Coordinates of C-alpha atoms in Angstrom, one line a residue:
X1 CA 0.1 0.0 -0.1
X2 CA 2.8 2.4 1.0
X3 CA 4.5 1.7 -2.4
X4 CA 1.3 2.4 -4.5
X5 CA 0.6 5.7 -2.4
X6 CA 4.3 6.8 -3.0
X7 CA 4.0 6.0 -6.7
X8 CA 0.5 7.8 -6.8
X9 CA 2.0 11.0 -5.5
X10 CA 5.0 10.6 -7.4
X11 CA 3.0 10.6 -10.7
X12 CA 1.6 14.2 -9.9
X13 CA 3.6 17.2 -10.8
X14 CA 5.4 18.4 -7.7
X15 CA 4.3 22.0 -8.0
X16 CA 0.7 21.0 -8.4
X17 CA 1.1 18.8 -5.4
X18 CA 2.6 21.5 -3.3
X19 CA -0.2 23.5 -4.0
X20 CA -2.8 20.7 -3.1
X21 CA -1.0 20.3 0.1
X22 CA -1.2 23.8 0.8
X23 CA -5.0 23.7 0.2
X24 CA -5.5 20.7 2.4
X25 CA -3.6 22.4 5.3
X26 CA -5.6 25.8 4.8
X27 CA -8.7 23.8 4.9
X28 CA -7.9 22.4 8.5
X29 CA -7.0 25.7 9.7
X30 CA -10.1 27.4 8.1
X31 CA -12.6 24.8 9.6
X32 CA -10.9 25.4 12.9
X33 CA -11.4 29.3 12.9
X34 CA -15.0 28.6 11.4
X35 CA -15.8 26.7 14.9
X36 CA -14.9 29.8 16.7
X37 CA -16.0 32.8 14.4
X38 CA -18.3 31.2 12.1
X39 CA -20.5 29.1 14.6
X40 CA -19.7 30.8 17.9
X41 CA -19.6 34.4 16.6
X42 CA -16.2 35.0 18.4
X43 CA -13.8 37.0 16.3
X44 CA -10.3 35.8 16.7
X45 CA -7.4 37.3 15.1
X46 CA -5.0 35.0 16.8
X47 CA -5.3 31.8 14.9
X48 CA -2.0 31.6 13.5
X49 CA -0.7 31.7 17.1
X50 CA -2.3 28.3 17.9
X51 CA -0.9 27.1 14.6
X52 CA 2.6 28.1 15.7
X53 CA 2.1 26.3 18.9
X54 CA 1.1 23.4 17.0
X55 CA 3.8 23.4 14.4
X56 CA 6.7 24.0 17.2
X57 CA 5.1 21.3 19.5
X58 CA 4.7 18.9 16.7
X59 CA 8.5 19.4 15.6
X60 CA 9.7 19.0 19.2
X61 CA 7.8 15.8 19.6
X62 CA 9.2 14.4 16.5
X63 CA 12.8 15.6 17.6
X64 CA 12.6 14.3 21.2
X65 CA 10.3 11.2 21.0
X66 CA 10.1 9.9 17.4
X67 CA 6.4 9.1 18.0
X68 CA 4.3 7.9 15.1
X69 CA 2.9 10.8 13.3
X70 CA -0.8 10.0 14.1
X71 CA 0.1 10.0 17.8
X72 CA 2.2 13.2 17.4
X73 CA -0.6 15.2 15.9
X74 CA -2.9 13.8 18.6
X75 CA -0.6 15.2 21.4
X76 CA -0.1 18.5 19.4
X77 CA -3.8 19.1 19.2
X78 CA -4.3 18.3 22.8
X79 CA -1.5 20.5 23.9
X80 CA -2.8 23.4 21.6
X81 CA -6.5 23.0 23.1
X82 CA -5.2 22.9 26.7
X83 CA -3.1 26.4 25.9
X84 CA -6.4 27.8 24.2
X85 CA -8.8 26.7 27.1
X86 CA -6.4 28.3 29.6
X87 CA -6.3 31.5 27.5
X88 CA -10.0 31.4 26.6
X89 CA -11.1 31.3 30.3
X90 CA -10.4 35.0 30.9
X91 CA -10.6 36.6 27.4
X92 CA -13.7 34.8 26.3
X93 CA -15.5 37.0 28.8
X94 CA -15.0 39.7 26.1
X95 CA -16.8 40.2 22.8
X96 CA -16.4 42.0 19.5
X97 CA -13.5 44.2 19.1
X98 CA -12.3 43.7 22.6
X99 CA -11.9 40.1 22.0
X100 CA -10.3 40.5 18.8
X101 CA -7.6 42.8 20.3
X102 CA -6.9 40.4 23.1
X103 CA -6.5 37.5 20.6
X104 CA -4.3 39.8 18.6
X105 CA -2.1 40.6 21.6
X106 CA -1.9 37.0 22.4
X107 CA -0.6 36.2 18.9
X108 CA 2.1 38.7 19.3
X109 CA 3.2 37.4 22.8
X110 CA 3.5 33.9 21.3
X111 CA 5.4 35.1 18.3
X112 CA 7.8 37.0 20.5
X113 CA 8.1 34.0 22.9
X114 CA 9.1 31.7 20.0
X115 CA 11.7 34.3 18.5
X116 CA 13.3 34.1 22.0
X117 CA 12.8 30.3 23.1
X118 CA 16.3 28.6 23.0
X119 CA 15.1 25.0 22.4
X120 CA 13.4 26.1 19.1
X121 CA 16.4 27.9 18.0
X122 CA 15.0 31.2 18.6
X123 CA 14.7 33.5 15.6
X124 CA 16.8 31.3 13.4
X125 CA 13.8 28.8 13.0
X126 CA 13.9 25.1 13.3
X127 CA 14.5 22.2 10.9
X128 CA 12.1 19.5 11.3
X129 CA 12.9 15.9 10.7
X130 CA 10.8 13.6 8.5
X131 CA 7.5 12.5 10.1
X132 CA 7.4 8.7 11.4
X133 CA 4.7 7.5 8.8
X134 CA 4.9 5.3 5.8
X135 CA 2.1 7.2 4.3
X136 CA 3.3 10.0 1.9
X137 CA 2.8 13.5 3.5
X138 CA 0.4 14.8 0.8
X139 CA -2.0 11.7 1.4
X140 CA -1.6 12.4 5.1
X141 CA -2.8 16.1 4.7
X142 CA -5.9 15.2 2.8
X143 CA -6.8 12.4 4.9
X144 CA -6.8 14.9 8.0
X145 CA -8.7 17.4 6.0
X146 CA -11.4 15.1 5.1
X147 CA -11.6 14.1 8.7
X148 CA -11.9 17.7 9.6
X149 CA -14.8 18.4 7.3
X150 CA -16.5 15.3 8.9
X151 CA -16.0 16.4 12.3
X152 CA -16.9 20.1 11.9
X153 CA -20.0 18.9 10.0
X154 CA -20.9 16.7 12.9
X155 CA -20.3 19.4 15.5
X156 CA -22.5 21.8 13.3
X157 CA -25.5 19.5 13.3
X158 CA -25.1 18.3 16.8
X159 CA -26.7 19.7 20.1
X160 CA -23.2 21.3 20.9
X161 CA -23.3 22.9 17.4
X162 CA -26.9 24.4 17.9
X163 CA -25.8 25.8 21.3
X164 CA -22.9 27.5 19.5
X165 CA -25.2 28.9 17.0
X166 CA -27.6 30.2 19.7
X167 CA -24.7 32.0 21.3
X168 CA -23.8 33.6 17.9
X169 CA -27.3 34.7 17.2
X170 CA -27.8 36.2 20.6
X171 CA -25.6 35.3 23.7
X172 CA -28.0 37.1 26.3
X173 CA -31.0 35.0 25.0
X174 CA -29.0 31.9 24.9
X175 CA -27.8 32.4 28.6
X176 CA -31.6 33.0 29.4
X177 CA -32.4 29.7 27.7
X178 CA -30.2 27.9 30.3
X179 CA -27.2 27.4 27.9
X180 CA -23.9 27.7 29.6
X181 CA -22.4 30.3 27.3
X182 CA -19.0 30.6 28.9
X183 CA -18.5 26.7 28.9
X184 CA -19.6 26.4 25.4
X185 CA -17.4 29.3 24.2
X186 CA -14.4 28.0 25.7
X187 CA -14.9 24.4 24.4
X188 CA -15.4 26.0 20.9
X189 CA -12.4 27.9 21.2
X190 CA -10.4 24.8 22.3
X191 CA -11.8 22.8 19.5
X192 CA -10.9 25.4 16.8
X193 CA -7.4 25.6 18.4
X194 CA -7.1 22.0 18.3
X195 CA -7.5 21.9 14.6
X196 CA -5.1 24.9 14.3
X197 CA -2.5 22.8 16.3
X198 CA -2.9 19.9 14.1
X199 CA -2.6 22.1 10.9
X200 CA 0.4 23.5 12.3
X201 CA 1.9 20.1 12.7
X202 CA 1.1 19.1 9.1
X203 CA 2.5 22.4 8.0
X204 CA 6.0 21.9 9.8
X205 CA 6.6 18.4 8.6
X206 CA 5.5 19.2 5.0
X207 CA 8.0 22.2 4.8
X208 CA 10.6 20.7 7.1
X209 CA 11.6 24.0 8.4
X210 CA 9.6 26.7 10.4
X211 CA 10.2 30.1 11.8
X212 CA 8.3 32.1 14.2
X213 CA 8.0 34.9 11.5
X214 CA 5.8 32.4 9.5
X215 CA 3.0 32.8 11.9
X216 CA 2.3 36.7 12.1
X217 CA -0.6 38.8 12.2
X218 CA -1.0 38.5 8.4
X219 CA -1.3 34.8 8.5
X220 CA -4.3 35.1 10.9
X221 CA -5.9 37.5 8.7
X222 CA -5.3 35.1 5.7
X223 CA -7.2 32.3 7.7
X224 CA -10.0 34.7 8.6
X225 CA -10.3 35.8 4.9
X226 CA -10.8 32.1 3.9
X227 CA -13.7 31.7 6.3
X228 CA -15.4 35.0 5.5
X229 CA -15.0 34.6 1.6
X230 CA -16.5 31.0 1.8
X231 CA -19.4 32.3 4.3
X232 CA -19.4 32.4 8.1
X233 CA -20.7 29.1 9.6
X234 CA -20.7 27.2 6.3
X235 CA -18.4 24.0 6.3
X236 CA -18.7 23.9 2.3
X237 CA -17.8 27.8 2.4
X238 CA -14.7 27.2 4.5
X239 CA -13.7 24.4 2.1
X240 CA -14.1 26.7 -1.0
X241 CA -12.6 29.8 0.7
X242 CA -9.7 28.2 1.8
X243 CA -9.2 26.4 -1.6
X244 CA -9.7 29.8 -3.6
X245 CA -7.4 31.8 -1.3
X246 CA -4.6 29.2 -0.7
X247 CA -4.2 28.6 -4.6
X248 CA -5.0 31.9 -6.1
X249 CA -1.6 33.5 -5.3
X250 CA 0.3 30.5 -7.1
X251 CA -2.0 30.5 -10.3
X252 CA -1.5 34.2 -10.5
X253 CA 2.3 33.9 -10.2
X254 CA 2.7 34.5 -14.0
X255 CA 1.6 38.1 -13.4
X256 CA 4.8 38.4 -11.4
X257 CA 4.8 41.6 -9.3
X258 CA 1.1 42.5 -10.2
X259 CA -0.3 39.2 -8.6
X260 CA -1.1 40.4 -5.3
X261 CA -2.9 43.3 -6.7
X262 CA -5.2 41.1 -8.8
X263 CA -5.5 38.7 -5.8
X264 CA -6.6 41.6 -3.7
X265 CA -8.9 43.1 -6.4
X266 CA -10.5 39.8 -6.6
X267 CA -11.2 39.5 -3.0
X268 CA -12.9 42.9 -2.8
X269 CA -14.9 42.2 -6.0
X270 CA -16.2 39.0 -4.4
X271 CA -16.9 40.6 -1.1
X272 CA -18.8 43.4 -2.6
X273 CA -20.9 41.2 -4.8
X274 CA -21.2 38.3 -2.3
X275 CA -21.2 39.8 1.2
X276 CA -22.4 36.6 2.9
X277 CA -19.6 34.8 1.3
X278 CA -19.7 32.3 -1.7
X279 CA -21.5 29.7 0.3
X280 CA -23.0 31.8 3.3
X281 CA -25.4 29.8 5.2
X282 CA -25.2 26.6 3.1
X283 CA -24.3 23.4 4.9
X284 CA -23.0 20.0 3.8
X285 CA -26.7 18.6 4.3
X286 CA -28.0 21.4 2.0
X287 CA -25.4 20.2 -0.8
X288 CA -26.3 16.7 -0.4
X289 CA -30.0 17.4 -0.7
X290 CA -29.6 19.4 -3.6
X291 CA -27.5 16.6 -5.1
X292 CA -30.3 14.3 -4.9
X293 CA -32.8 16.5 -6.3
X294 CA -34.4 17.7 -3.0
X295 CA -34.9 21.2 -1.7
X296 CA -32.9 22.1 1.5
X297 CA -35.2 23.1 4.5
X298 CA -35.9 26.8 5.0
X299 CA -33.5 28.6 7.4
X300 CA -36.1 31.0 8.6

């Protein structure tokens, strides 16, 4: 099986494969933020910080223990989720701009920490050894991306997901209905950060080198743009948004120095004419019902 998978990956153009892997990692990251911002309505500008915690944790676990990659990612995700829960307990009492500023401040703290942390080689960055797995990394990335889609779809349609949506629509009303809003927000923050940590672990082992500067404010903005472009709270939207924004700069590379200008103009154009995102309010269930010729249930 491993030989077949390796030959399958080897048959694809390396440049195209790199784009596909970047898209897969972006899907995991965007789905994680979609739980926090899309489902729960908590604006976070620090998602890249949890990605960096995951990246450096995963790299150090590989260096120090040599755990199988699946166990490595599980440990990485749990560590990141614990950090998120500890941070979320005080800051999730805030809302709106105040919460966004706090998450942004936390992201800068994490960046400065890794820039000065000796075990991860400070600002020089860290060379990451190969993951301990017989499965090619591109296949691994997409398996994790598919599992992330299944997980967030399940969460969205569960009692937990309905509680998160109630908090997003009206936190005071949700609290009055008996929903423990603080507990649910912390759980959502931890789950979204768990996925960011796993995405960071995949990123570290695919690139084989990470630097704290890779996880700055603009990285958080990129991930947020993926969620907003696709449609807040929509799993298919997060997948489409991350796929478009992760691949567009590469497909526009032929335009040389103008590619980022065109990229920005396309993003503005889409947000003007599709303010709710490409698939705002559309769920995986809706897409399935449409595929079999049935009309999705009305949302209101």
